[in-house]
XYZ file of C-alpha atoms in Angstrom:
784
model
C -72.309 17.001 -59.512
C -68.711 18.178 -59.254
C -68.845 18.933 -55.377
C -70.265 16.021 -54.831
C -67.520 14.036 -56.498
C -64.941 16.044 -54.480
C -66.860 14.986 -51.439
C -67.242 11.492 -52.150
C -63.799 11.577 -52.733
C -62.815 12.831 -49.325
C -64.857 11.118 -47.570
C -62.319 7.773 -47.157
C -59.834 10.362 -46.529
C -61.305 12.080 -43.629
C -62.873 8.630 -41.836
C -58.768 7.582 -41.581
C -58.406 10.868 -40.079
C -56.556 10.713 -36.522
C -58.650 12.538 -34.111
C -57.487 13.775 -30.766
C -59.100 16.584 -28.148
C -56.320 19.491 -25.545
C -56.950 15.590 -23.148
C -54.635 14.040 -25.398
C -51.213 13.591 -24.221
C -49.345 11.354 -26.617
C -50.594 9.478 -29.421
C -48.733 6.807 -31.469
C -49.093 6.881 -35.466
C -47.524 3.654 -35.886
C -50.898 2.777 -37.091
C -52.253 5.523 -38.180
C -49.926 5.889 -41.196
C -50.262 5.426 -44.780
C -46.755 4.658 -46.724
C -45.918 5.152 -50.217
C -42.331 3.962 -51.613
C -40.690 5.153 -54.139
C -37.937 3.391 -55.487
C -36.337 5.522 -57.381
C -36.446 8.662 -55.050
C -37.451 10.956 -57.452
C -40.633 11.591 -56.310
C -41.921 15.622 -55.788
C -44.595 16.498 -53.304
C -46.923 16.772 -56.523
C -46.135 13.337 -57.460
C -46.781 12.261 -54.088
C -50.094 13.871 -53.708
C -51.164 12.351 -57.228
C -50.228 8.544 -55.961
C -52.404 9.438 -52.911
C -54.952 10.685 -54.949
C -55.074 7.674 -56.947
C -54.957 5.293 -53.556
C -51.507 3.917 -53.631
C -50.297 4.806 -50.269
C -50.550 1.717 -48.315
C -52.143 1.645 -44.964
C -49.725 0.688 -42.140
C -51.006 -1.511 -39.430
C -47.772 -1.944 -36.944
C -46.811 0.256 -34.193
C -43.543 1.668 -36.040
C -42.429 1.714 -39.429
C -39.431 -0.444 -39.994
C -38.656 -0.528 -44.046
C -34.908 -2.212 -43.139
C -31.653 -1.115 -44.935
C -33.576 -0.182 -48.284
C -32.151 2.556 -50.951
C -36.249 3.972 -51.594
C -37.315 7.068 -50.397
C -40.759 6.538 -48.607
C -43.205 8.961 -48.001
C -45.439 8.534 -45.018
C -49.001 10.478 -44.999
C -50.598 11.471 -41.540
C -54.125 12.343 -41.522
C -54.918 14.486 -37.830
C -58.044 16.270 -36.994
C -57.903 18.562 -33.834
C -61.369 18.040 -32.013
C -61.367 19.800 -28.524
C -64.163 19.624 -26.523
C -63.050 23.362 -25.423
C -62.135 25.177 -27.706
C -60.770 28.154 -26.100
C -58.275 25.840 -24.282
C -54.418 26.724 -25.513
C -52.700 23.949 -26.603
C -49.036 23.010 -28.164
C -48.289 20.134 -30.479
C -44.975 18.547 -31.443
C -44.665 15.721 -33.780
C -41.258 13.329 -32.912
C -39.742 10.930 -35.420
C -37.460 8.967 -32.731
C -34.795 7.301 -34.768
C -31.709 10.036 -35.015
C -29.931 7.780 -37.751
C -32.206 8.460 -40.196
C -30.186 10.152 -42.973
C -32.705 12.615 -45.090
C -36.317 14.161 -43.586
C -38.373 16.303 -44.941
C -41.794 18.114 -44.065
C -44.620 18.850 -46.088
C -47.286 20.866 -44.704
C -50.152 22.622 -46.569
C -50.125 27.029 -47.166
C -53.101 29.053 -46.672
C -54.120 28.162 -50.519
C -53.868 24.346 -49.716
C -50.517 24.035 -51.894
C -48.179 21.417 -49.745
C -44.557 22.768 -49.410
C -41.200 21.776 -47.737
C -41.067 23.805 -44.124
C -38.319 21.810 -42.683
C -35.805 19.621 -44.102
C -32.863 17.817 -41.592
C -31.873 14.772 -41.056
C -27.979 12.579 -39.705
C -26.664 14.061 -43.355
C -27.346 17.344 -42.146
C -26.111 19.932 -39.721
C -27.895 19.823 -36.411
C -28.217 23.539 -36.799
C -31.286 22.164 -39.458
C -32.900 20.800 -36.999
C -36.243 22.596 -35.533
C -35.944 21.868 -32.397
C -32.823 21.306 -30.360
C -32.971 17.248 -29.423
C -31.435 13.731 -30.172
C -35.059 13.077 -31.960
C -36.581 14.308 -34.745
C -39.495 17.371 -33.186
C -41.512 19.538 -35.530
C -44.119 22.034 -34.430
C -47.587 21.728 -35.534
C -50.246 24.161 -35.104
C -54.028 23.071 -35.035
C -57.146 25.395 -34.700
C -60.203 23.543 -33.413
C -61.645 21.517 -35.202
C -59.443 21.742 -38.121
C -57.948 19.084 -40.184
C -54.975 18.853 -41.559
C -52.913 16.045 -43.845
C -48.485 15.986 -43.093
C -46.195 14.413 -45.612
C -42.939 13.523 -44.697
C -40.423 11.839 -46.537
C -37.653 9.697 -45.471
C -34.660 8.899 -47.652
C -31.112 6.573 -45.424
C -28.049 4.901 -46.684
C -28.644 2.932 -43.715
C -31.759 1.462 -41.788
C -34.732 3.379 -41.758
C -37.060 3.431 -39.477
C -40.118 5.277 -38.388
C -41.477 5.345 -35.014
C -44.044 8.755 -34.846
C -45.678 10.549 -32.090
C -48.283 12.896 -31.429
C -47.572 14.622 -28.510
C -48.651 17.283 -26.303
C -45.577 19.642 -25.862
C -46.093 19.707 -22.052
C -46.661 15.723 -21.536
C -43.627 15.486 -23.996
C -41.286 17.099 -21.681
C -42.761 15.429 -18.325
C -41.771 11.899 -20.674
C -38.040 13.483 -21.173
C -36.772 12.573 -17.925
C -37.452 8.991 -17.742
C -35.846 8.692 -21.173
C -32.552 10.516 -19.686
C -32.288 8.650 -16.792
C -31.764 5.675 -18.310
C -29.476 6.321 -20.993
C -27.193 8.416 -17.757
C -27.343 5.276 -16.242
C -26.183 3.234 -19.117
C -23.351 6.266 -19.865
C -22.651 6.657 -15.957
C -21.804 2.306 -15.994
C -19.861 2.381 -19.025
C -17.530 5.734 -17.664
C -17.625 4.225 -14.959
C -16.269 0.914 -15.985
C -13.813 2.957 -18.103
C -12.561 4.598 -14.839
C -12.588 2.158 -12.994
C -10.313 -0.406 -15.026
C -7.672 2.191 -15.723
C -6.755 2.638 -12.407
C -6.616 -1.117 -11.996
C -4.912 -0.973 -15.564
C -2.060 1.428 -13.775
C -1.793 -0.459 -10.918
C -1.801 -3.648 -12.170
C -0.324 -2.785 -15.943
C -1.965 -5.752 -17.388
C -3.152 -5.296 -21.099
C -5.978 -7.229 -20.928
C -7.204 -3.711 -18.951
C -5.931 -1.920 -21.572
C -7.977 -3.665 -24.121
C -11.338 -3.704 -22.689
C -10.887 -0.002 -21.880
C -10.967 0.800 -25.413
C -13.193 -2.234 -25.740
C -15.028 0.077 -23.521
C -14.870 3.461 -24.739
C -15.142 2.444 -29.039
C -18.915 0.723 -27.551
C -19.724 3.581 -25.555
C -19.176 6.446 -27.980
C -21.111 3.897 -30.728
C -23.985 3.962 -28.687
C -23.830 8.074 -28.477
C -23.855 8.502 -32.327
C -26.554 5.911 -32.487
C -28.815 7.597 -30.451
C -28.037 11.214 -31.260
C -26.008 12.764 -28.769
C -22.804 12.795 -30.018
C -24.266 14.742 -33.106
C -26.452 16.995 -30.606
C -22.433 17.806 -28.620
C -19.649 16.634 -29.863
C -19.832 16.513 -33.900
C -22.612 19.742 -34.397
C -21.701 20.576 -37.382
C -20.027 17.763 -39.367
C -22.336 15.448 -40.986
C -19.961 13.435 -42.642
C -18.369 12.139 -39.291
C -22.105 12.405 -38.241
C -22.895 8.812 -40.775
C -18.790 7.559 -40.385
C -18.595 7.376 -36.926
C -21.035 4.584 -36.519
C -19.678 1.900 -38.185
C -16.084 3.750 -36.907
C -16.462 2.772 -34.277
C -18.562 -0.669 -34.410
C -14.714 -1.561 -36.073
C -13.167 -0.671 -32.720
C -15.235 -2.093 -30.893
C -14.957 -5.322 -32.930
C -11.364 -4.750 -32.607
C -10.374 -3.994 -29.330
C -13.122 -6.901 -27.935
C -11.413 -9.355 -29.887
C -8.060 -8.756 -28.545
C -9.436 -8.370 -24.954
C -10.722 -11.819 -25.514
C -7.761 -13.390 -26.799
C -5.553 -11.590 -24.134
C -8.132 -12.508 -21.115
C -9.401 -15.980 -22.636
C -5.752 -17.266 -23.335
C -6.785 -18.456 -26.141
C -3.261 -18.846 -27.279
C -2.825 -21.728 -24.398
C -6.459 -23.531 -24.520
C -7.135 -23.605 -28.928
C -5.220 -22.611 -31.962
C -8.456 -22.162 -34.219
C -10.519 -20.242 -32.141
C -7.545 -17.743 -31.493
C -6.955 -17.511 -35.301
C -10.514 -17.075 -35.785
C -10.287 -14.189 -33.229
C -7.027 -12.461 -35.058
C -9.972 -12.713 -38.203
C -11.839 -10.488 -36.820
C -9.101 -8.002 -35.551
C -8.567 -7.818 -39.525
C -12.093 -7.595 -40.024
C -12.834 -4.598 -37.638
C -9.209 -2.934 -38.932
C -11.249 -3.368 -42.665
C -14.291 -1.674 -40.756
C -12.584 0.890 -39.893
C -10.747 2.543 -42.773
C -14.316 1.211 -45.205
C -16.056 3.845 -43.150
C -13.166 6.270 -43.562
C -12.757 5.718 -47.160
C -16.007 4.486 -48.888
C -19.671 5.035 -48.767
C -21.574 4.449 -45.690
C -24.327 1.994 -46.686
C -21.465 -0.384 -47.190
C -19.550 0.563 -44.098
C -22.668 0.244 -41.903
C -23.547 -3.193 -44.162
C -20.058 -4.988 -43.128
C -20.289 -2.774 -39.374
C -23.414 -5.037 -38.385
C -21.990 -8.085 -40.271
C -19.042 -7.570 -37.988
C -20.649 -6.912 -34.816
C -23.226 -10.062 -35.567
C -20.077 -12.753 -36.080
C -18.028 -10.730 -33.124
C -20.894 -11.509 -30.499
C -21.287 -14.917 -31.988
C -17.434 -15.671 -31.842
C -16.791 -14.498 -28.357
C -19.915 -16.309 -26.713
C -18.289 -19.489 -27.980
C -14.572 -18.656 -26.678
C -16.195 -18.241 -23.924
C -17.635 -21.896 -23.482
C -14.828 -23.489 -25.091
C -12.323 -21.190 -21.942
C -15.218 -22.954 -19.905
C -15.283 -26.469 -20.357
C -10.912 -25.851 -21.168
C -11.684 -25.046 -17.071
C -11.150 -21.754 -16.985
C -12.566 -20.309 -13.993
C -13.088 -16.468 -15.118
C -14.491 -18.153 -18.456
C -18.255 -18.197 -16.518
C -18.633 -14.363 -15.499
C -17.295 -13.836 -19.162
C -20.091 -15.738 -20.555
C -22.684 -14.038 -18.265
C -20.990 -10.453 -19.490
C -21.594 -11.647 -23.142
C -24.988 -13.586 -22.899
C -26.336 -10.238 -21.696
C -24.826 -8.458 -24.514
C -25.652 -10.941 -27.252
C -29.077 -10.844 -26.219
C -29.170 -6.701 -26.782
C -27.369 -7.059 -30.072
C -29.531 -9.410 -31.352
C -32.741 -7.849 -30.209
C -31.237 -4.331 -31.068
C -30.289 -6.119 -34.521
C -33.292 -7.901 -35.646
C -34.960 -4.851 -35.066
C -32.882 -2.737 -37.245
C -33.386 -5.292 -39.945
C -37.131 -4.780 -39.272
C -37.810 -7.711 -38.019
C -39.075 -6.684 -34.612
C -40.904 -3.050 -34.142
C -38.873 -0.296 -32.897
C -39.591 0.691 -29.349
C -38.322 1.363 -26.393
C -36.476 -2.113 -25.170
C -35.828 -2.667 -28.796
C -34.371 0.887 -29.332
C -31.790 0.938 -26.391
C -31.531 -3.225 -25.516
C -28.091 -3.115 -27.255
C -27.265 -0.060 -25.209
C -28.951 -1.884 -22.202
C -27.510 -5.036 -22.453
C -23.775 -3.395 -22.452
C -24.244 -1.771 -19.705
C -24.939 -5.159 -18.070
C -21.785 -6.875 -20.092
C -19.713 -3.915 -19.053
C -20.303 -4.742 -15.400
C -20.244 -8.232 -15.407
C -17.011 -8.556 -17.188
C -15.318 -5.813 -14.681
C -16.537 -8.417 -12.222
C -14.681 -11.177 -14.544
C -11.605 -9.130 -14.097
C -12.015 -8.515 -10.711
C -11.932 -12.485 -10.281
C -9.008 -12.612 -11.945
C -7.328 -10.575 -10.068
C -8.520 -12.327 -6.947
C -7.437 -15.108 -8.878
C -4.113 -13.932 -9.448
C -3.669 -13.336 -6.023
C -4.955 -16.928 -4.809
C -2.086 -17.967 -6.872
C 0.142 -15.313 -5.262
C -0.549 -16.360 -2.228
C -0.170 -20.125 -2.593
C 3.104 -19.023 -3.918
C 3.607 -16.981 -1.351
C 3.337 -19.408 1.720
C 5.429 -22.312 0.061
C 7.929 -19.532 -0.706
C 7.048 -18.710 3.158
C 7.018 -22.010 4.913
C 10.858 -21.910 2.571
C 11.611 -19.051 4.595
C 10.405 -20.134 7.907
C 12.839 -23.155 7.747
C 15.665 -21.496 6.668
C 15.142 -18.432 9.088
C 14.976 -21.488 11.842
C 17.934 -22.946 10.359
C 19.786 -18.976 9.975
C 18.530 -18.638 14.325
C 19.864 -21.858 15.498
C 23.252 -21.541 13.414
C 23.162 -17.678 14.815
C 22.381 -19.185 18.432
C 25.260 -21.225 18.020
C 26.713 -18.559 17.223
C 25.917 -16.575 20.239
C 26.539 -19.249 22.761
C 30.000 -19.966 21.214
C 30.892 -16.178 21.214
C 29.119 -16.415 24.796
C 31.273 -19.414 25.997
C 34.407 -18.158 24.320
C 34.292 -14.889 26.713
C 33.542 -16.528 29.324
C 36.405 -18.888 28.993
C 38.486 -16.145 27.864
C 37.553 -13.877 31.239
C 39.101 -16.767 33.174
C 42.717 -16.711 32.307
C 42.876 -13.363 31.859
C 41.544 -12.876 35.653
C 44.278 -14.721 36.528
C 46.519 -12.456 34.074
C 45.233 -9.290 35.673
C 45.513 -10.774 39.350
C 48.679 -11.739 38.943
C 50.187 -8.163 37.259
C 48.327 -5.986 40.022
C 50.130 -8.359 43.047
C 53.181 -7.614 40.726
C 52.670 -4.093 42.000
C 53.287 -4.931 45.377
C 56.749 -6.128 45.131
C 59.852 -4.420 45.002
C 60.953 -4.390 41.139
C 63.301 -2.217 38.757
C 62.925 0.313 36.225
C 62.571 -2.115 33.648
C 60.661 -4.877 35.319
C 58.081 -2.315 36.463
C 57.913 -0.954 33.327
C 57.440 -4.576 31.349
C 54.362 -4.771 34.186
C 52.590 -1.844 33.341
C 53.092 -2.416 29.523
C 51.527 -5.851 30.452
C 48.892 -4.601 32.219
C 47.681 -2.450 29.839
C 47.947 -4.505 27.279
C 45.815 -7.121 29.540
C 42.612 -4.153 30.526
C 42.513 -3.724 26.826
C 41.946 -7.282 25.828
C 39.711 -7.573 29.026
C 37.678 -4.564 27.736
C 36.805 -6.122 24.513
C 36.325 -9.286 25.400
C 34.015 -7.437 28.432
C 32.159 -5.835 25.008
C 31.304 -9.050 23.015
C 30.191 -10.500 26.079
C 28.264 -7.520 26.973
C 26.778 -7.125 22.985
C 25.750 -10.854 22.595
C 23.785 -10.689 26.445
C 21.843 -7.192 25.091
C 21.041 -9.076 21.866
C 19.932 -11.984 24.088
C 17.694 -9.805 25.985
C 19.316 -11.191 29.006
C 21.100 -8.062 30.558
C 19.104 -5.894 32.931
C 19.849 -2.852 34.995
C 20.906 -3.877 38.891
C 21.052 -0.236 40.716
C 22.419 -0.057 44.012
C 24.245 2.780 45.897
C 27.919 3.929 44.435
C 29.362 6.972 44.588
C 30.138 9.409 41.778
C 33.071 10.765 42.105
C 34.467 7.601 42.735
C 33.444 5.979 39.873
C 34.839 9.580 37.735
C 38.218 9.008 39.544
C 38.368 5.003 38.849
C 38.145 5.980 34.840
C 40.673 9.082 35.541
C 43.382 6.895 37.101
C 42.145 3.681 34.359
C 42.651 6.019 31.563
C 45.548 8.849 32.396
C 47.996 6.236 31.468
C 46.333 5.976 27.844
C 45.828 9.841 27.551
C 49.711 9.838 28.691
C 51.450 7.961 26.702
C 50.513 9.727 23.729
C 51.081 13.055 24.985
C 47.417 14.089 26.039
C 46.196 16.097 27.923
C 43.199 14.358 29.989
C 40.625 16.676 31.935
C 38.101 15.450 34.510
C 35.464 18.192 35.797
C 33.186 17.545 37.802
C 30.405 20.106 39.491
C 31.101 20.611 43.003
C 27.050 21.321 43.559
C 26.166 17.630 42.633
C 25.451 15.321 45.390
C 28.319 12.213 45.690
C 26.133 9.147 46.501
C 24.022 8.061 43.749
C 21.295 5.226 43.377
C 21.547 3.221 39.913
C 23.564 1.021 37.989
C 27.214 2.558 38.071
C 28.732 -0.449 36.111
C 27.137 0.285 33.359
C 27.131 3.906 33.204
C 31.300 3.304 33.768
C 31.027 0.615 31.004
C 29.342 3.546 28.564
C 32.099 5.925 30.062
C 34.789 4.053 29.085
C 34.134 3.325 25.216
C 33.501 6.553 25.518
C 36.832 7.490 26.732
C 38.585 5.030 25.068
C 37.638 6.147 21.190
C 37.952 10.219 22.309
C 41.808 8.821 22.856
C 42.210 6.644 20.303
C 41.108 9.064 17.497
C 42.494 12.028 18.834
C 46.567 12.631 17.711
C 47.164 16.043 19.083
C 45.552 18.105 21.798
C 43.791 16.555 24.271
C 40.292 15.165 26.002
C 37.787 15.897 28.978
C 35.044 14.433 30.800
C 32.664 16.472 32.187
C 29.573 15.732 34.892
C 26.715 18.332 35.426
C 22.650 17.497 36.279
C 19.930 19.730 38.497
C 17.707 18.046 40.243
C 14.821 16.319 38.782
C 11.577 15.122 39.731
C 10.813 12.499 42.052
C 13.754 13.320 44.276
C 16.228 12.116 40.964
C 18.991 14.174 39.737
C 19.707 14.146 36.222
C 23.070 14.294 35.153
C 25.046 14.657 31.385
C 28.458 13.199 31.015
C 29.850 14.834 28.160
C 33.269 13.039 26.352
C 34.744 15.970 24.524
C 38.223 15.280 22.478
C 39.723 17.321 19.506
C 40.161 14.412 17.368
C 39.428 13.534 13.429
C 35.966 14.114 13.892
C 33.657 12.749 10.944
C 31.196 13.921 9.176
C 27.319 13.262 10.277
C 26.238 10.127 10.103
C 22.580 8.724 10.700
C 21.970 7.309 13.873
C 21.429 3.670 12.304
C 24.749 4.130 10.661
C 26.376 5.875 13.316
C 25.613 3.109 15.785
C 25.432 0.115 14.362
C 27.530 -2.788 15.046
C 30.973 -3.841 13.614
C 30.554 -0.560 12.439
C 33.834 2.193 11.704
C 34.331 4.953 9.184
C 36.072 3.069 6.168
C 38.611 -0.021 6.260
C 41.114 2.017 6.611
C 40.562 3.302 10.238
C 39.855 0.029 10.927
C 43.473 -0.630 9.892
C 44.621 2.627 11.602
C 43.283 3.034 14.817
C 41.976 -0.605 15.063
C 39.090 -2.264 17.020
C 36.198 -4.084 16.553
C 33.259 -1.775 16.388
C 30.843 -1.907 18.820
C 31.906 0.427 21.570
C 29.038 2.935 20.329
C 26.892 -0.119 19.794
C 26.968 -1.215 23.290
C 27.502 2.427 24.929
C 24.056 2.797 23.257
C 21.745 0.362 24.283
C 23.848 0.324 27.564
C 21.912 3.836 28.353
C 18.563 2.785 26.594
C 19.063 0.495 29.315
C 19.695 3.034 31.909
C 17.023 4.846 30.807
C 18.989 7.603 29.465
C 19.904 9.363 26.194
C 22.887 9.154 24.192
C 23.802 12.245 21.583
C 26.529 13.128 19.492
C 27.957 16.431 17.739
C 31.436 16.104 15.388
C 32.508 18.250 12.403
C 36.091 16.264 10.834
C 39.575 17.807 11.911
C 38.160 19.716 14.592
C 36.577 16.899 16.889
C 33.822 15.463 18.716
C 31.202 15.415 21.234
C 29.460 12.719 23.001
C 26.829 13.625 25.509
C 25.326 10.722 27.926
C 22.087 12.063 29.982
C 20.344 9.761 32.190
C 18.726 10.310 35.325
C 19.558 8.552 39.053
C 17.797 7.883 42.356
C 19.453 10.207 45.361
C 18.960 7.596 47.694
C 18.195 7.819 51.983
C 21.066 7.803 53.955
C 20.401 7.549 57.697
C 22.091 8.492 60.241
C 23.403 4.961 61.496
C 24.603 4.036 58.398
C 26.812 7.418 58.598
C 27.846 6.658 61.320
C 28.741 3.135 60.678
C 30.743 3.942 57.489
C 32.908 6.806 59.348
C 33.772 4.264 62.468
C 37.390 3.364 62.431
C 38.127 -0.280 62.053
C 38.249 -2.348 64.870
C 39.700 -5.975 63.851
C 43.366 -6.337 62.238
C 43.691 -8.877 58.871
C 45.901 -11.613 60.556
C 42.889 -11.622 63.147
C 40.719 -12.859 60.512
C 40.031 -15.561 57.744
C 38.667 -15.944 55.117
C 37.183 -19.069 53.138
C 38.107 -18.813 49.555
C 34.859 -20.952 47.512
C 35.998 -21.507 43.806
C 36.745 -24.505 41.282
C 40.040 -22.851 39.513
C 43.246 -23.170 40.548
C 44.421 -19.761 38.394
C 41.397 -18.033 40.331
C 42.586 -19.734 43.700
C 45.890 -18.647 43.245
C 45.422 -14.914 42.765
C 42.078 -14.683 44.916
C 44.656 -16.316 47.528
C 48.003 -14.228 46.996
C 46.147 -10.879 47.289
C 44.003 -11.921 50.265
C 47.798 -12.773 51.685
C 48.931 -9.672 50.684
C 46.458 -8.109 52.420
C 47.198 -10.120 56.261
C 44.015 -11.870 56.130
C 44.540 -16.123 57.293
C 42.759 -18.420 53.727
C 41.171 -21.056 53.987
C 40.279 -22.748 50.292
C 37.423 -24.756 48.893
C 37.097 -26.603 45.107
C 33.273 -26.759 45.494
C 30.099 -26.098 48.205
C 29.980 -29.505 50.044
C 34.032 -28.911 51.264
C 33.044 -25.271 51.706
C 30.261 -26.265 54.120
C 32.505 -29.278 55.848
C 35.116 -26.287 55.964
C 32.419 -23.854 58.007
C 31.389 -26.854 60.315
C 34.788 -27.685 60.926
C 36.015 -24.448 61.838
C 35.398 -20.436 62.157
C 36.332 -18.028 59.652
C 34.708 -14.102 59.277
C 34.333 -14.137 55.473
C 33.501 -15.834 52.494
C 34.389 -15.280 48.800
C 32.157 -17.330 46.449
C 33.517 -17.701 42.676
C 29.337 -16.985 40.810
C 30.712 -19.925 38.069
C 30.675 -22.429 40.160
C 28.997 -25.754 38.347
C 25.654 -26.105 37.956
C 24.845 -22.896 39.838
C 26.085 -24.172 42.981
C 27.711 -20.434 43.871
C 23.740 -19.366 44.422
C 22.698 -22.163 46.175
C 25.477 -22.578 48.766
C 24.805 -18.975 49.986
C 21.708 -19.912 51.230
C 23.118 -22.914 52.899
C 25.988 -20.958 54.402
C 23.699 -18.641 56.023
C 21.485 -21.458 57.320
C 24.345 -22.985 59.316
C 24.462 -22.489 63.010
C 26.447 -19.160 63.783
C 26.343 -18.187 60.520
C 23.704 -16.208 59.479
C 25.231 -13.077 59.514
C 28.315 -14.292 57.887
C 29.536 -11.876 55.359
C 29.370 -14.076 51.880
C 30.921 -11.766 48.516
C 29.611 -13.320 45.168
C 32.373 -12.443 42.367
C 30.795 -11.978 39.690
C 30.448 -10.475 35.915
C 27.674 -8.081 35.613
C 25.413 -10.458 33.631
C 25.804 -13.458 36.333
C 24.596 -11.348 38.702
C 20.701 -12.311 38.102
C 21.834 -16.106 38.166
C 23.466 -15.587 41.578
C 20.602 -14.017 43.080
C 19.645 -15.504 46.074
C 17.349 -12.782 48.374
C 19.963 -13.284 50.780
C 21.894 -10.128 52.060
C 25.332 -11.077 50.097
C 27.953 -8.183 48.823
C 29.184 -8.853 45.542
C 33.038 -8.158 43.586
C 33.032 -7.282 40.000
C 35.538 -10.360 37.688
C 37.949 -9.843 37.217
C 38.652 -8.255 41.245
C 40.952 -5.289 41.586
C 43.106 -5.453 44.295
C 41.517 -2.403 45.581
C 38.035 -2.992 45.411
C 38.968 -6.086 47.741
C 40.578 -4.264 50.052
C 37.887 -2.038 50.504
C 35.441 -4.765 50.664
C 36.555 -6.541 53.181
C 37.244 -3.594 55.462
C 33.722 -2.216 55.116
C 32.313 -6.169 56.355
C 35.102 -7.307 58.529
C 37.618 -5.545 59.511
C 35.237 -3.029 61.064
C 32.408 -5.124 62.332
């Protein structure tokens, strides 16, 4: 009878046992559990077995036990029956409880004598080493013999929520299932970490505090999730059970604090709604309170307050986003979408914690999935905010650019007027200066006493210096306007150098300076290039050398060597023993109107444009200007430029070498100039040379004169009104018998382009020198 009663007593237990075989992969045990609640938490295994015998264990009909926040201890009774079809098959089995925040978890198994004892005591309140298998979830190794029936008791207790998703796994199936879970968690944490780094770089770039608050919010929420999932206990603080419990409410408080501050800054609630701004400040204070209580009070109180903070935080932030959107804030739309995802995930997870939803993968990780989506969308909101700021800045820059363009146009117009005035002024100054220089040169042809001759030389030197400054200013304005171009022609190298020696020998002698000119004897004399611009460059360098040298002397050395394509590479070195200067940058050294300092300007004078003009003229010629100097020991400026070697024909040599066949008194020269001063000077020079002179004030008078009588040459001022001088050349050559009449244009270097007519004409640079006029007339008139 006793054995019969025992059999009858065990029948219901055997009927409820969960059967499985060697082909079982995973077996959820939520609906196979029997649960006993111990409100006092004092019951031991013997008491619990007695309660089981008395039928006080209640069957569980849900997939997961979810007791919510409870101070009771819960005992789970699981009956398992292993019935393999092949008894020889070897299998190992794992019992998993997938809820890491559980404080206490005790496993009781029967020994060989049938007595139940505690075989494993673990949980969140114990060091990580207490776990049988080192995983974030709780795993227990169960051994089964074929056709063995085994009852497992689990005791659960926690100051937080009590969840019990229990599953029996084949060890192989468990290992195969882990990659999916790890991939999901890896994506979630990867998104969080990526957003932290991404927004950190943006913060370092734009220094917007919204990004800083957002970084702290993401970091806090990510650490909270690591704490809840057990990964933080496994990797970060495995030997600190107190902090493993306190970390969860602590990081929830941090997330609420920084998230509220981020919402205030990002949504500008202080501007849109003061009462909502005060509510967010209240949440910040609440978050700070949770942080403090998590470190000072019980885990149960801090966790309940943290849960309340999380629910309030999500609702208030969502409401703040809607209000900001309604008030017209553009970035609020992304903010609302982002917080909608987070709000949904947070609500699902909270309802699961409270026991209102089952503990499955989606509800367990709903908060983390929602937060990953929220973080990504909030980054889009921040990016949209940057775009909005850029658009606003672009509009501001556009408006400023419009105003600046108007100002630039006004400035350009003013500069144009200034340049035109400067050019006109220098042109107008040249007319009287031509008269002064020409008159002084004519004075040299008459007998003068020594005192008057000295005055004449002084006046001539001063006039040449003034003319050089005027030429410099005009050249500078022409260079700035891009109107100056190279005008190549055949010239004598030694004639150019000799003219420079004659021009500056007097200035050097007046300062008792030694002036040497050295031209390499092997250099050819006839070259093809712009000799006028070359001479102007060397004038600037020689003038500076004399100006800044007190004792010693200066030298002009010309060397060269053949280059490619029948060209000659020349180097003109101007060396002095003057004051020198410290090495300056290229931009400073050749800057317009630059001198070393104010005292230098007062002591040595000058406009400070010589080197700037020289550099630009050299570049116009395709050359290079370099310098080397040492304070107190002098300077060396070197001009490197290439010239073509002209092909000299035998006929040309014969023509230039034959003697003149006509006398000046037998030739008549027509002078066409609208300036009475220039007429007076040029007429005086021509008469001194012995020529007969006819004058005309304009082109019509000149043509009338040519039709009335025969002349041997025509001198035309290029600056006749309305560019009449350029067209007059063609009209003259079109007259009967005047097709080969020698015509000379009196022009500035810059005016040569305006005076080009395509006809065979010669040029005389203004102011016209007596020697140049004599040489040109001998070549074209007397020798023909």
